[in-house]
mmCIF file of C-alpha atoms and ligand atoms in Angstrom:
data_model
loop_
_atom_site.group_PDB
_atom_site.id
_atom_site.type_symbol
_atom_site.label_atom_id
_atom_site.label_comp_id
_atom_site.label_asym_id
_atom_site.label_seq_id
_atom_site.Cartn_x
_atom_site.Cartn_y
_atom_site.Cartn_z
ATOM 1 C CA MET A 1 60.717 -81.972 -13.038
ATOM 2 C CA ASN A 2 60.433 -79.707 -15.888
ATOM 3 C CA LYS A 3 58.524 -80.493 -18.949
ATOM 4 C CA PRO A 4 60.376 -81.334 -21.427
ATOM 5 C CA ILE A 5 61.660 -78.156 -24.243
ATOM 6 C CA PHE A 6 61.212 -78.687 -27.897
ATOM 7 C CA VAL A 7 63.206 -76.666 -30.470
ATOM 8 C CA THR A 8 59.628 -75.338 -31.713
ATOM 9 C CA GLN A 9 56.074 -75.487 -31.006
ATOM 10 C CA PRO A 10 53.473 -74.160 -33.348
ATOM 11 C CA SER A 11 51.684 -70.841 -33.216
ATOM 12 C CA LEU A 12 48.038 -71.461 -33.204
ATOM 13 C CA ALA A 13 44.852 -69.059 -33.124
ATOM 14 C CA PRO A 14 41.890 -70.150 -30.531
ATOM 15 C CA LEU A 15 40.275 -73.184 -31.519
ATOM 16 C CA GLU A 16 37.197 -71.537 -31.362
ATOM 17 C CA GLU A 17 38.473 -69.085 -34.261
ATOM 18 C CA TYR A 18 39.865 -71.828 -36.106
ATOM 19 C CA ALA A 19 36.354 -73.747 -35.742
ATOM 20 C CA LYS A 20 33.976 -70.686 -36.984
ATOM 21 C CA LEU A 21 35.890 -70.348 -40.487
ATOM 22 C CA LEU A 22 35.223 -74.155 -40.765
ATOM 23 C CA GLU A 23 31.328 -73.519 -40.483
ATOM 24 C CA ASP A 24 30.936 -72.561 -44.203
ATOM 25 C CA ALA A 25 32.896 -75.711 -45.283
ATOM 26 C CA TRP A 26 30.822 -78.025 -42.985
ATOM 27 C CA ALA A 27 27.717 -76.791 -44.403
ATOM 28 C CA SER A 28 28.664 -76.523 -48.248
ATOM 29 C CA GLY A 29 30.683 -79.876 -47.923
ATOM 30 C CA ILE A 30 33.757 -78.307 -49.781
ATOM 31 C CA LEU A 31 36.624 -79.143 -48.702
ATOM 32 C CA THR A 32 39.124 -78.680 -51.429
ATOM 33 C CA HIS A 33 39.902 -78.277 -55.208
ATOM 34 C CA ASN A 34 40.684 -74.321 -54.498
ATOM 35 C CA GLY A 35 37.706 -73.496 -52.741
ATOM 36 C CA PRO A 36 36.643 -70.010 -51.432
ATOM 37 C CA LEU A 37 38.356 -70.529 -47.863
ATOM 38 C CA MET A 38 41.899 -71.267 -50.106
ATOM 39 C CA ARG A 39 41.535 -68.183 -52.342
ATOM 40 C CA ARG A 40 40.554 -66.078 -49.406
ATOM 41 C CA LEU A 41 44.049 -67.342 -47.921
ATOM 42 C CA GLU A 42 45.760 -66.624 -51.418
ATOM 43 C CA ARG A 43 43.944 -62.822 -51.343
ATOM 44 C CA GLU A 44 44.688 -62.072 -47.579
ATOM 45 C CA LEU A 45 47.972 -63.528 -47.425
ATOM 46 C CA ALA A 46 49.077 -61.297 -50.880
ATOM 47 C CA ALA A 47 47.645 -58.220 -49.046
ATOM 48 C CA TYR A 48 49.099 -58.846 -45.634
ATOM 49 C CA LEU A 49 52.828 -59.610 -47.545
ATOM 50 C CA GLY A 50 52.600 -56.591 -50.059
ATOM 51 C CA CYS A 51 52.811 -59.060 -52.966
ATOM 52 C CA PRO A 52 50.770 -58.836 -56.023
ATOM 53 C CA ASP A 53 49.620 -62.518 -55.548
ATOM 54 C CA LEU A 54 50.179 -65.614 -54.034
ATOM 55 C CA VAL A 55 49.410 -69.189 -55.189
ATOM 56 C CA CYS A 56 48.830 -71.694 -51.968
ATOM 57 C CA LEU A 57 50.237 -75.627 -52.518
ATOM 58 C CA ALA A 58 50.218 -78.135 -50.232
ATOM 59 C CA ASN A 59 53.520 -77.629 -48.990
ATOM 60 C CA GLY A 60 57.086 -75.769 -49.236
ATOM 61 C CA THR A 61 58.853 -78.380 -51.325
ATOM 62 C CA CYS A 62 55.955 -78.817 -53.634
ATOM 63 C CA ALA A 63 56.304 -75.201 -54.486
ATOM 64 C CA MET A 64 59.826 -75.343 -55.103
ATOM 65 C CA GLN A 65 58.937 -78.366 -57.135
ATOM 66 C CA LEU A 66 56.599 -76.520 -59.272
ATOM 67 C CA SER A 67 58.521 -73.498 -59.885
ATOM 68 C CA ILE A 68 61.452 -75.570 -61.276
ATOM 69 C CA ARG A 69 58.460 -77.239 -63.442
ATOM 70 C CA ALA A 70 56.947 -73.708 -64.242
ATOM 71 C CA LEU A 71 60.194 -72.273 -65.431
ATOM 72 C CA ASP A 72 61.151 -75.428 -67.489
ATOM 73 C CA LEU A 73 64.367 -75.773 -65.794
ATOM 74 C CA THR A 74 66.824 -78.757 -66.652
ATOM 75 C CA GLY A 75 70.603 -79.445 -66.373
ATOM 76 C CA GLU A 76 72.540 -77.790 -63.377
ATOM 77 C CA ILE A 77 70.903 -75.220 -60.573
ATOM 78 C CA ILE A 78 73.327 -73.680 -58.313
ATOM 79 C CA THR A 79 72.315 -73.773 -54.935
ATOM 80 C CA THR A 80 73.605 -73.589 -51.060
ATOM 81 C CA PRO A 81 74.676 -76.846 -48.733
ATOM 82 C CA PHE A 82 73.757 -75.004 -46.048
ATOM 83 C CA THR A 83 69.993 -75.492 -45.887
ATOM 84 C CA PHE A 84 67.139 -78.221 -45.327
ATOM 85 C CA ILE A 85 67.330 -81.203 -47.366
ATOM 86 C CA ALA A 86 64.272 -80.357 -49.150
ATOM 87 C CA THR A 87 66.029 -77.930 -51.169
ATOM 88 C CA ALA A 88 68.746 -80.022 -52.863
ATOM 89 C CA ASN A 89 66.525 -83.096 -53.006
ATOM 90 C CA ILE A 90 63.590 -81.622 -54.669
ATOM 91 C CA ILE A 91 66.394 -80.204 -57.565
ATOM 92 C CA SER A 92 67.579 -83.838 -58.244
ATOM 93 C CA TRP A 93 63.732 -85.181 -57.574
ATOM 94 C CA GLU A 94 62.959 -82.761 -61.044
ATOM 95 C CA ARG A 95 66.048 -84.502 -62.476
ATOM 96 C CA CYS A 96 68.483 -81.712 -62.541
ATOM 97 C CA ARG A 97 71.940 -81.601 -60.439
ATOM 98 C CA PRO A 98 71.982 -79.649 -57.263
ATOM 99 C CA VAL A 99 75.716 -77.769 -57.762
ATOM 100 C CA PHE A 100 76.485 -76.504 -54.337
ATOM 101 C CA VAL A 101 78.584 -73.333 -53.609
ATOM 102 C CA ASP A 102 79.737 -71.866 -50.270
ATOM 103 C CA ILE A 103 78.100 -69.430 -47.893
ATOM 104 C CA GLU A 104 79.247 -66.209 -46.273
ATOM 105 C CA ALA A 105 80.533 -66.419 -42.850
ATOM 106 C CA GLY A 106 78.479 -64.107 -41.027
ATOM 107 C CA SER A 107 74.877 -64.253 -43.127
ATOM 108 C CA TRP A 108 75.026 -68.102 -43.404
ATOM 109 C CA ASN A 109 73.645 -67.576 -47.090
ATOM 110 C CA MET A 110 75.054 -68.384 -50.729
ATOM 111 C CA ASP A 111 78.250 -66.311 -51.174
ATOM 112 C CA PRO A 112 77.135 -64.509 -54.723
ATOM 113 C CA GLU A 113 81.134 -64.265 -55.147
ATOM 114 C CA LYS A 114 81.556 -67.830 -55.486
ATOM 115 C CA ILE A 115 78.504 -68.267 -57.925
ATOM 116 C CA GLU A 116 79.947 -67.199 -61.255
ATOM 117 C CA ALA A 117 83.097 -69.931 -60.778
ATOM 118 C CA ALA A 118 80.273 -72.601 -60.645
ATOM 119 C CA ILE A 119 78.411 -71.918 -63.717
ATOM 120 C CA THR A 120 78.804 -74.168 -66.811
ATOM 121 C CA PRO A 121 76.681 -74.318 -70.559
ATOM 122 C CA ARG A 122 74.358 -76.801 -68.141
ATOM 123 C CA THR A 123 73.538 -74.593 -65.575
ATOM 124 C CA SER A 124 69.844 -73.038 -65.878
ATOM 125 C CA ALA A 125 69.193 -71.466 -62.696
ATOM 126 C CA ILE A 126 70.055 -70.100 -59.438
ATOM 127 C CA LEU A 127 68.291 -71.562 -56.272
ATOM 128 C CA PRO A 128 69.402 -69.652 -53.101
ATOM 129 C CA VAL A 129 68.217 -69.685 -49.621
ATOM 130 C CA HIS A 130 67.036 -66.709 -47.363
ATOM 131 C CA VAL A 131 68.524 -69.000 -44.226
ATOM 132 C CA PHE A 132 66.417 -68.683 -41.072
ATOM 133 C CA SER A 133 64.813 -65.600 -42.873
ATOM 134 C CA ALA A 134 67.897 -63.388 -43.370
ATOM 135 C CA PRO A 135 67.743 -62.140 -46.952
ATOM 136 C CA CYS A 136 70.321 -63.160 -49.172
ATOM 137 C CA ASN A 137 72.305 -60.609 -51.155
ATOM 138 C CA ILE A 138 69.805 -60.393 -53.684
ATOM 139 C CA ASP A 139 71.174 -57.543 -55.663
ATOM 140 C CA ARG A 140 74.034 -59.514 -56.444
ATOM 141 C CA ILE A 141 72.623 -62.623 -57.336
ATOM 142 C CA GLN A 142 70.062 -60.836 -59.780
ATOM 143 C CA ALA A 143 72.794 -58.825 -61.323
ATOM 144 C CA ILE A 144 74.730 -62.213 -61.872
ATOM 145 C CA ALA A 145 71.486 -63.999 -62.887
ATOM 146 C CA LYS A 146 70.976 -61.162 -65.325
ATOM 147 C CA HIS A 147 74.005 -61.172 -67.098
ATOM 148 C CA HIS A 148 74.119 -64.893 -67.676
ATOM 149 C CA ALA A 149 70.598 -65.512 -68.461
ATOM 150 C CA LEU A 150 69.580 -67.814 -65.668
ATOM 151 C CA LYS A 151 66.615 -68.020 -63.680
ATOM 152 C CA VAL A 152 66.726 -67.374 -60.086
ATOM 153 C CA ILE A 153 64.219 -69.426 -57.802
ATOM 154 C CA TYR A 154 64.200 -68.529 -54.061
ATOM 155 C CA ASP A 155 63.504 -70.714 -51.438
ATOM 156 C CA ALA A 156 61.998 -68.157 -48.558
ATOM 157 C CA ALA A 157 60.499 -71.175 -46.625
ATOM 158 C CA HIS A 158 61.793 -69.229 -43.297
ATOM 159 C CA ALA A 159 61.279 -65.446 -44.931
ATOM 160 C CA LEU A 160 57.609 -65.124 -44.353
ATOM 161 C CA ALA A 161 56.800 -61.466 -43.680
ATOM 162 C CA VAL A 162 60.275 -60.261 -44.528
ATOM 163 C CA ASN A 163 61.058 -56.981 -46.399
ATOM 164 C CA TYR A 164 64.133 -56.181 -48.587
ATOM 165 C CA HIS A 165 64.815 -52.792 -49.401
ATOM 166 C CA GLY A 166 61.667 -52.040 -47.580
ATOM 167 C CA LYS A 167 59.327 -54.580 -50.050
ATOM 168 C CA SER A 168 58.264 -58.268 -49.453
ATOM 169 C CA VAL A 169 61.443 -60.447 -49.923
ATOM 170 C CA LEU A 170 58.836 -62.453 -52.056
ATOM 171 C CA ASN A 171 58.770 -60.550 -54.680
ATOM 172 C CA CYS A 172 62.431 -61.171 -55.740
ATOM 173 C CA GLY A 173 63.607 -63.476 -58.525
ATOM 174 C CA ASP A 174 61.876 -65.238 -60.963
ATOM 175 C CA ILE A 175 59.582 -67.257 -57.987
ATOM 176 C CA SER A 176 59.885 -67.373 -54.170
ATOM 177 C CA CYS A 177 58.641 -70.239 -52.503
ATOM 178 C CA VAL A 178 57.562 -69.998 -48.881
ATOM 179 C CA SER A 179 56.664 -73.069 -46.624
ATOM 180 C CA PHE A 180 53.595 -72.833 -44.014
ATOM 181 C CA HIS A 181 54.778 -76.403 -42.134
ATOM 182 C CA ALA A 182 53.551 -76.697 -38.613
ATOM 183 C CA THR A 183 57.223 -75.372 -37.384
ATOM 184 C CA LYS A 184 57.608 -72.399 -39.210
ATOM 185 C CA LEU A 185 56.317 -68.670 -37.806
ATOM 186 C CA PHE A 186 52.919 -68.631 -39.994
ATOM 187 C CA ASN A 187 51.200 -72.298 -40.437
ATOM 188 C CA THR A 188 48.647 -74.174 -41.734
ATOM 189 C CA ALA A 189 49.961 -77.397 -40.246
ATOM 190 C CA GLU A 190 51.091 -78.393 -43.705
ATOM 191 C CA GLY A 191 51.666 -76.001 -46.654
ATOM 192 C CA GLY A 192 53.316 -73.564 -48.979
ATOM 193 C CA GLY A 193 53.120 -70.859 -51.548
ATOM 194 C CA CYS A 194 54.803 -69.466 -54.845
ATOM 195 C CA VAL A 195 55.193 -65.382 -55.334
ATOM 196 C CA SER A 196 56.084 -64.542 -59.048
ATOM 197 C CA LEU A 197 55.556 -60.957 -60.352
ATOM 198 C CA ASP A 198 54.696 -62.533 -63.471
ATOM 199 C CA PRO A 199 51.230 -63.310 -64.003
ATOM 200 C CA GLY A 200 51.666 -65.968 -66.554
ATOM 201 C CA LEU A 201 54.079 -67.860 -64.427
ATOM 202 C CA ASN A 202 51.552 -67.548 -61.165
ATOM 203 C CA ALA A 203 48.686 -68.976 -63.754
ATOM 204 C CA ARG A 204 50.976 -71.925 -64.727
ATOM 205 C CA VAL A 205 51.441 -72.770 -60.972
ATOM 206 C CA ARG A 206 47.711 -72.987 -60.459
ATOM 207 C CA ARG A 207 47.561 -75.353 -63.330
ATOM 208 C CA LEU A 208 50.476 -77.366 -62.311
ATOM 209 C CA ARG A 209 48.955 -77.946 -58.594
ATOM 210 C CA PHE A 210 45.566 -78.867 -60.210
ATOM 211 C CA PHE A 211 46.369 -81.808 -62.668
ATOM 212 C CA GLY A 212 46.747 -79.185 -65.308
ATOM 213 C CA PHE A 213 43.726 -78.319 -65.459
ATOM 214 C CA ASP A 214 42.866 -74.543 -66.515
ATOM 215 C CA GLU A 215 39.794 -72.481 -65.349
ATOM 216 C CA ASN A 216 37.395 -74.110 -67.768
ATOM 217 C CA LYS A 217 38.558 -77.815 -66.593
ATOM 218 C CA GLU A 218 40.416 -78.247 -69.641
ATOM 219 C CA ILE A 219 43.466 -79.995 -69.447
ATOM 220 C CA VAL A 220 46.189 -77.981 -70.749
ATOM 221 C CA ASP A 221 49.536 -78.758 -68.920
ATOM 222 C CA GLU A 222 51.036 -81.857 -67.109
ATOM 223 C CA GLY A 223 50.171 -81.087 -63.894
ATOM 224 C CA MET A 224 49.944 -83.003 -60.572
ATOM 225 C CA ASN A 225 48.053 -82.854 -57.208
ATOM 226 C CA ALA A 226 49.459 -79.833 -55.117
ATOM 227 C CA LYS A 227 46.305 -78.235 -53.630
ATOM 228 C CA MET A 228 45.882 -76.969 -50.189
ATOM 229 C CA THR A 229 42.708 -77.877 -48.745
ATOM 230 C CA GLU A 230 39.773 -75.774 -47.050
ATOM 231 C CA VAL A 231 40.439 -77.192 -43.524
ATOM 232 C CA HIS A 232 44.481 -76.195 -44.055
ATOM 233 C CA ALA A 233 43.401 -72.672 -45.445
ATOM 234 C CA ALA A 234 40.777 -72.126 -42.558
ATOM 235 C CA LEU A 235 43.880 -72.668 -40.036
ATOM 236 C CA GLY A 236 45.866 -70.238 -41.855
ATOM 237 C CA LEU A 237 43.162 -67.532 -42.094
ATOM 238 C CA ALA A 238 42.613 -67.900 -38.233
ATOM 239 C CA ASN A 239 46.318 -67.979 -37.533
ATOM 240 C CA LEU A 240 47.205 -64.904 -39.619
ATOM 241 C CA ARG A 241 45.245 -62.739 -37.586
ATOM 242 C CA TYR A 242 48.232 -63.367 -34.795
ATOM 243 C CA LEU A 243 51.015 -63.084 -37.187
ATOM 244 C CA ASP A 244 52.208 -59.773 -35.955
ATOM 245 C CA GLN A 245 51.970 -60.500 -32.497
ATOM 246 C CA VAL A 246 53.797 -64.068 -32.871
ATOM 247 C CA ARG A 247 56.804 -62.245 -34.737
ATOM 248 C CA ALA A 248 57.000 -59.459 -31.748
ATOM 249 C CA ASN A 249 56.674 -62.033 -29.004
ATOM 250 C CA ARG A 250 59.139 -64.101 -31.011
ATOM 251 C CA ARG A 251 61.739 -61.091 -31.718
ATOM 252 C CA ARG A 252 61.448 -60.168 -27.901
ATOM 253 C CA LYS A 253 62.456 -63.654 -27.003
ATOM 254 C CA TYR A 254 65.452 -63.742 -29.413
ATOM 255 C CA HIS A 255 66.603 -60.648 -27.366
ATOM 256 C CA GLN A 256 66.508 -62.491 -24.501
ATOM 257 C CA TYR A 257 68.575 -65.015 -25.357
ATOM 258 C CA VAL A 258 71.093 -62.917 -27.316
ATOM 259 C CA GLU A 259 71.335 -60.706 -23.842
ATOM 260 C CA GLN A 260 72.045 -63.870 -22.136
ATOM 261 C CA LEU A 261 74.747 -65.429 -24.453
ATOM 262 C CA LYS A 262 76.754 -62.439 -25.690
ATOM 263 C CA GLU A 263 79.067 -62.463 -23.059
ATOM 264 C CA ALA A 264 79.679 -66.227 -23.325
ATOM 265 C CA GLY A 265 83.008 -65.602 -25.791
ATOM 266 C CA PHE A 266 82.274 -69.054 -27.597
ATOM 267 C CA VAL A 267 78.623 -67.950 -29.023
ATOM 268 C CA LYS A 268 78.333 -66.222 -32.321
ATOM 269 C CA PHE A 269 75.027 -65.106 -33.841
ATOM 270 C CA GLN A 270 73.944 -64.269 -37.274
ATOM 271 C CA GLN A 271 74.418 -61.246 -38.955
ATOM 272 C CA PHE A 272 71.105 -59.678 -40.591
ATOM 273 C CA ASN A 273 69.465 -56.463 -40.651
ATOM 274 C CA PRO A 274 67.264 -56.208 -37.827
ATOM 275 C CA GLU A 275 64.413 -54.691 -39.857
ATOM 276 C CA GLU A 276 64.658 -57.650 -42.689
ATOM 277 C CA TYR A 277 64.314 -60.361 -40.010
ATOM 278 C CA ASN A 278 61.239 -62.158 -38.729
ATOM 279 C CA TYR A 279 63.175 -64.179 -35.736
ATOM 280 C CA SER A 280 61.221 -67.293 -36.632
ATOM 281 C CA TYR A 281 64.629 -69.267 -35.458
ATOM 282 C CA MET A 282 67.487 -68.903 -32.914
ATOM 283 C CA PRO A 283 70.612 -70.202 -34.234
ATOM 284 C CA VAL A 284 73.579 -70.058 -32.286
ATOM 285 C CA LEU A 285 77.157 -70.942 -33.858
ATOM 286 C CA LEU A 286 79.539 -72.285 -31.217
ATOM 287 C CA ASP A 287 83.482 -71.688 -31.793
ATOM 288 C CA SER A 288 84.164 -75.757 -32.220
ATOM 289 C CA GLU A 289 81.838 -78.766 -32.909
ATOM 290 C CA ALA A 290 83.158 -80.254 -29.522
ATOM 291 C CA ARG A 291 81.775 -77.337 -27.362
ATOM 292 C CA MET A 292 78.301 -77.497 -29.691
ATOM 293 C CA LEU A 293 78.180 -81.258 -28.734
ATOM 294 C CA ARG A 294 79.324 -80.200 -24.772
ATOM 295 C CA VAL A 295 76.362 -78.045 -25.388
ATOM 296 C CA LEU A 296 73.973 -80.514 -27.064
ATOM 297 C CA GLY A 297 74.807 -82.713 -23.844
ATOM 298 C CA ASN A 298 74.240 -80.422 -21.219
ATOM 299 C CA LEU A 299 70.613 -79.633 -22.891
ATOM 300 C CA ALA A 300 69.692 -83.224 -23.520
ATOM 301 C CA ALA A 301 69.862 -84.071 -19.415
ATOM 302 C CA LYS A 302 67.578 -81.097 -18.974
ATOM 303 C CA GLN A 303 65.313 -82.876 -21.541
ATOM 304 C CA ILE A 304 65.574 -80.021 -23.800
ATOM 305 C CA THR A 305 66.152 -80.516 -27.590
ATOM 306 C CA PRO A 306 67.552 -78.156 -29.771
ATOM 307 C CA ARG A 307 67.879 -79.003 -33.615
ATOM 308 C CA ARG A 308 71.378 -78.819 -35.786
ATOM 309 C CA TYR A 309 69.753 -76.990 -38.711
ATOM 310 C CA PHE A 310 71.266 -77.622 -40.709
ATOM 311 C CA HIS A 311 73.543 -80.937 -40.531
ATOM 312 C CA PRO A 312 75.258 -82.768 -42.309
ATOM 313 C CA CYS A 313 76.227 -79.936 -44.889
ATOM 314 C CA LEU A 314 74.510 -81.401 -47.864
ATOM 315 C CA ASN A 315 77.782 -81.083 -50.230
ATOM 316 C CA THR A 316 78.906 -84.059 -48.022
ATOM 317 C CA LEU A 317 75.992 -86.360 -48.643
ATOM 318 C CA LYS A 318 76.787 -89.330 -51.300
ATOM 319 C CA HIS A 319 73.938 -88.885 -53.302
ATOM 320 C CA PHE A 320 74.840 -85.574 -54.431
ATOM 321 C CA ALA A 321 78.516 -86.318 -55.311
ATOM 322 C CA PRO A 322 80.278 -85.393 -57.111
ATOM 323 C CA ASN A 323 80.638 -82.050 -55.458
ATOM 324 C CA CYS A 324 83.910 -79.947 -54.159
ATOM 325 C CA SER A 325 84.526 -79.253 -50.586
ATOM 326 C CA LEU A 326 83.303 -76.262 -49.286
ATOM 327 C CA PRO A 327 85.147 -74.676 -46.190
ATOM 328 C CA VAL A 328 82.839 -72.207 -44.560
ATOM 329 C CA SER A 329 79.528 -74.068 -45.119
ATOM 330 C CA GLU A 330 80.878 -77.510 -43.732
ATOM 331 C CA SER A 331 82.389 -75.543 -40.695
ATOM 332 C CA VAL A 332 79.246 -73.523 -39.796
ATOM 333 C CA ALA A 333 77.008 -76.915 -40.579
ATOM 334 C CA ALA A 334 79.426 -78.732 -37.733
ATOM 335 C CA ARG A 335 78.945 -76.235 -35.045
ATOM 336 C CA ILE A 336 75.442 -74.636 -35.359
ATOM 337 C CA LEU A 337 72.521 -75.159 -32.960
ATOM 338 C CA CYS A 338 69.248 -73.788 -33.263
ATOM 339 C CA LEU A 339 67.737 -73.133 -29.701
ATOM 340 C CA PRO A 340 64.291 -73.579 -28.886
ATOM 341 C CA LEU A 341 62.044 -70.470 -29.855
ATOM 342 C CA TYR A 342 58.326 -70.331 -30.056
ATOM 343 C CA ASP A 343 55.714 -68.540 -28.230
ATOM 344 C CA SER A 344 54.512 -70.502 -25.667
ATOM 345 C CA LEU A 345 58.348 -70.330 -24.255
ATOM 346 C CA VAL A 346 58.734 -68.242 -20.910
ATOM 347 C CA GLU A 347 61.547 -66.814 -20.016
ATOM 348 C CA ASP A 348 62.408 -69.082 -17.143
ATOM 349 C CA GLU A 349 63.124 -71.663 -20.097
ATOM 350 C CA ILE A 350 65.061 -69.583 -21.857
ATOM 351 C CA ASP A 351 67.105 -69.088 -18.905
ATOM 352 C CA ARG A 352 67.544 -72.842 -18.138
ATOM 353 C CA VAL A 353 68.452 -72.956 -22.144
ATOM 354 C CA CYS A 354 71.249 -70.132 -21.505
ATOM 355 C CA LYS A 355 72.627 -71.883 -18.649
ATOM 356 C CA CYS A 356 73.395 -75.085 -20.331
ATOM 357 C CA VAL A 357 74.733 -73.144 -23.094
ATOM 358 C CA ARG A 358 77.252 -71.139 -20.883
ATOM 359 C CA ASN A 359 78.221 -74.456 -18.664
ATOM 360 C CA ALA A 360 79.782 -75.581 -21.996
HETATM 361 N N1 LIG B 401 63.168 -75.131 -47.617
HETATM 362 C C1 LIG B 401 63.814 -75.259 -46.316
HETATM 363 C C2 LIG B 401 65.173 -74.152 -46.279
HETATM 364 C C3 LIG B 401 63.363 -75.787 -45.215
HETATM 365 O O1 LIG B 401 63.614 -75.322 -44.110
HETATM 366 C C4 LIG B 401 62.057 -76.702 -45.505
HETATM 367 C C5 LIG B 401 61.540 -77.043 -44.138
HETATM 368 C C6 LIG B 401 61.618 -76.525 -46.396
HETATM 369 C C7 LIG B 401 62.373 -76.097 -47.778
HETATM 370 C C8 LIG B 401 60.532 -77.646 -46.768
HETATM 371 O O2 LIG B 401 59.588 -77.065 -46.820
HETATM 372 P P1 LIG B 401 58.381 -77.712 -46.284
HETATM 373 O O3 LIG B 401 57.710 -79.057 -47.830
HETATM 374 O O4 LIG B 401 58.306 -78.555 -44.953
HETATM 375 O O5 LIG B 401 57.052 -77.059 -46.084
HETATM 376 C C9 LIG B 401 61.427 -79.332 -39.711
HETATM 377 C C10 LIG B 401 60.274 -79.269 -40.772
HETATM 378 O O6 LIG B 401 59.211 -80.237 -40.936
HETATM 379 C C11 LIG B 401 60.598 -78.808 -41.805
HETATM 380 O O7 LIG B 401 59.384 -77.968 -42.565
HETATM 381 C C12 LIG B 401 61.397 -77.374 -41.777
HETATM 382 N N2 LIG B 401 62.089 -76.738 -43.163
HETATM 383 C C13 LIG B 401 62.793 -77.709 -40.881
HETATM 384 C C14 LIG B 401 63.658 -76.757 -40.965
HETATM 385 O O8 LIG B 401 62.381 -78.376 -39.900
HETATM 386 P P2 LIG B 401 62.589 -81.540 -38.589
HETATM 387 O O9 LIG B 401 62.766 -83.126 -39.438
HETATM 388 O O10 LIG B 401 62.998 -80.846 -37.596
HETATM 389 O O11 LIG B 401 60.674 -81.444 -38.133
HETATM 390 P P3 LIG B 401 60.338 -82.619 -36.416
HETATM 391 O O12 LIG B 401 59.201 -83.075 -36.972
HETATM 392 O O13 LIG B 401 61.435 -82.999 -35.854
HETATM 393 O O14 LIG B 401 59.870 -81.233 -35.817
HETATM 394 C C15 LIG B 401 60.846 -80.432 -35.029
HETATM 395 C C16 LIG B 401 59.877 -80.063 -33.384
HETATM 396 O O15 LIG B 401 58.897 -79.359 -33.790
HETATM 397 C C17 LIG B 401 59.748 -81.380 -32.645
HETATM 398 O O16 LIG B 401 60.811 -81.364 -31.965
HETATM 399 C C18 LIG B 401 58.372 -80.844 -32.066
HETATM 400 C C19 LIG B 401 57.764 -79.665 -32.832
HETATM 401 N N3 LIG B 401 56.705 -79.956 -33.245
HETATM 402 C C20 LIG B 401 56.771 -80.561 -34.580
HETATM 403 C C21 LIG B 401 55.634 -80.612 -35.580
HETATM 404 C C22 LIG B 401 55.634 -81.834 -37.171
HETATM 405 C C23 LIG B 401 55.441 -79.725 -33.094
HETATM 406 O O17 LIG B 401 55.246 -79.267 -31.889
HETATM 407 N N4 LIG B 401 54.375 -79.687 -33.649
HETATM 408 C C24 LIG B 401 54.227 -80.626 -35.125
HETATM 409 O O18 LIG B 401 53.176 -81.019 -35.522
HETATM 410 O O19 LIG B 401 61.995 -80.714 -40.173
#
């Protein structure tokens, strides 16, 4: 009997390296409140990514929440329906209304040509997602935002260690939000971060994550608790040393999948620039929902669980109504499947997954 295969598994540094990093925390008893390990992780990540600064937070969802707050957004925020529920939920959670626009058929990212029709006097921002790490058409989105005086927050949950025009994609827009969840390319178990080129915004996000305290512990803003602990930061520091290796490994496995599936006439892959992708997911688009369900059944019979990232299409959820029908997003969401992709996945397992797909 083969062991079950899940859509992903965390990439983890050797346990001894993690434990070593925790020795100082054990000695000092400092476990949280913007401690030395978290500040070191902020510096090391910013340097690794080529960003001037990075603010570590408790998770990627609160990175978006604090960004909405830091920019004082209200009213309507234009976003994509082809994303994880967190993106749209946090807009509503912050008492704004998500307005969905359709995606491009090849990149599965927000279609910039559909944005202007969705802008109203109530629109305050655009919140696109770099889905599966492929950068959106940022040049076009920024031009539209500038023309209409809108803010831009990028949900870059998937897009750590991705460049756009040779520079970190996280340096784009007013703020970019990353996730360091256990299932991501780089993880701190739970965690996330905000990147902005505006030092004032970074300072505000830092205050918002810490109850509104400034550096002198004066209450200067209406904040909450979104701090990253030392225990999480240590895991990040340990894992960061392996990030290049993890990315290269996943890239190799991604191509093994493509080699085995490209001849199957019913499988399509995401369109992206290979220099601007981090290979954290293995999304495949089947030619019909019926075929996708057959693939799912074949895999389930072998104890292999892929994920329908992202289904359902968020504009179809009742609590976001009224929203119009968005044919490209709905069609992609009905036929997409993310196949298993992670460090310890071996070639034989990829072969088994591909066989199930081809047999559908
Ligand atoms: N924006 C976008 C576009 C996102 O995709 C996400 C999160 C966010 C924002 C929000 O970021 P965070 O607030 O989460 O930092 C997972 C993740 O929980 C979620 O972070 C991620 N996107 C989403 C795409 O995937 P689920 O519900 O599929 O996770 P779960 O727990 O079912 O895990 C999937 C598989 O991973 C399991 O079958 C086994 C494996 N796994 C999972 C965990 C948690 C492990 O091996 N170890 C683990 O610790 O959402």
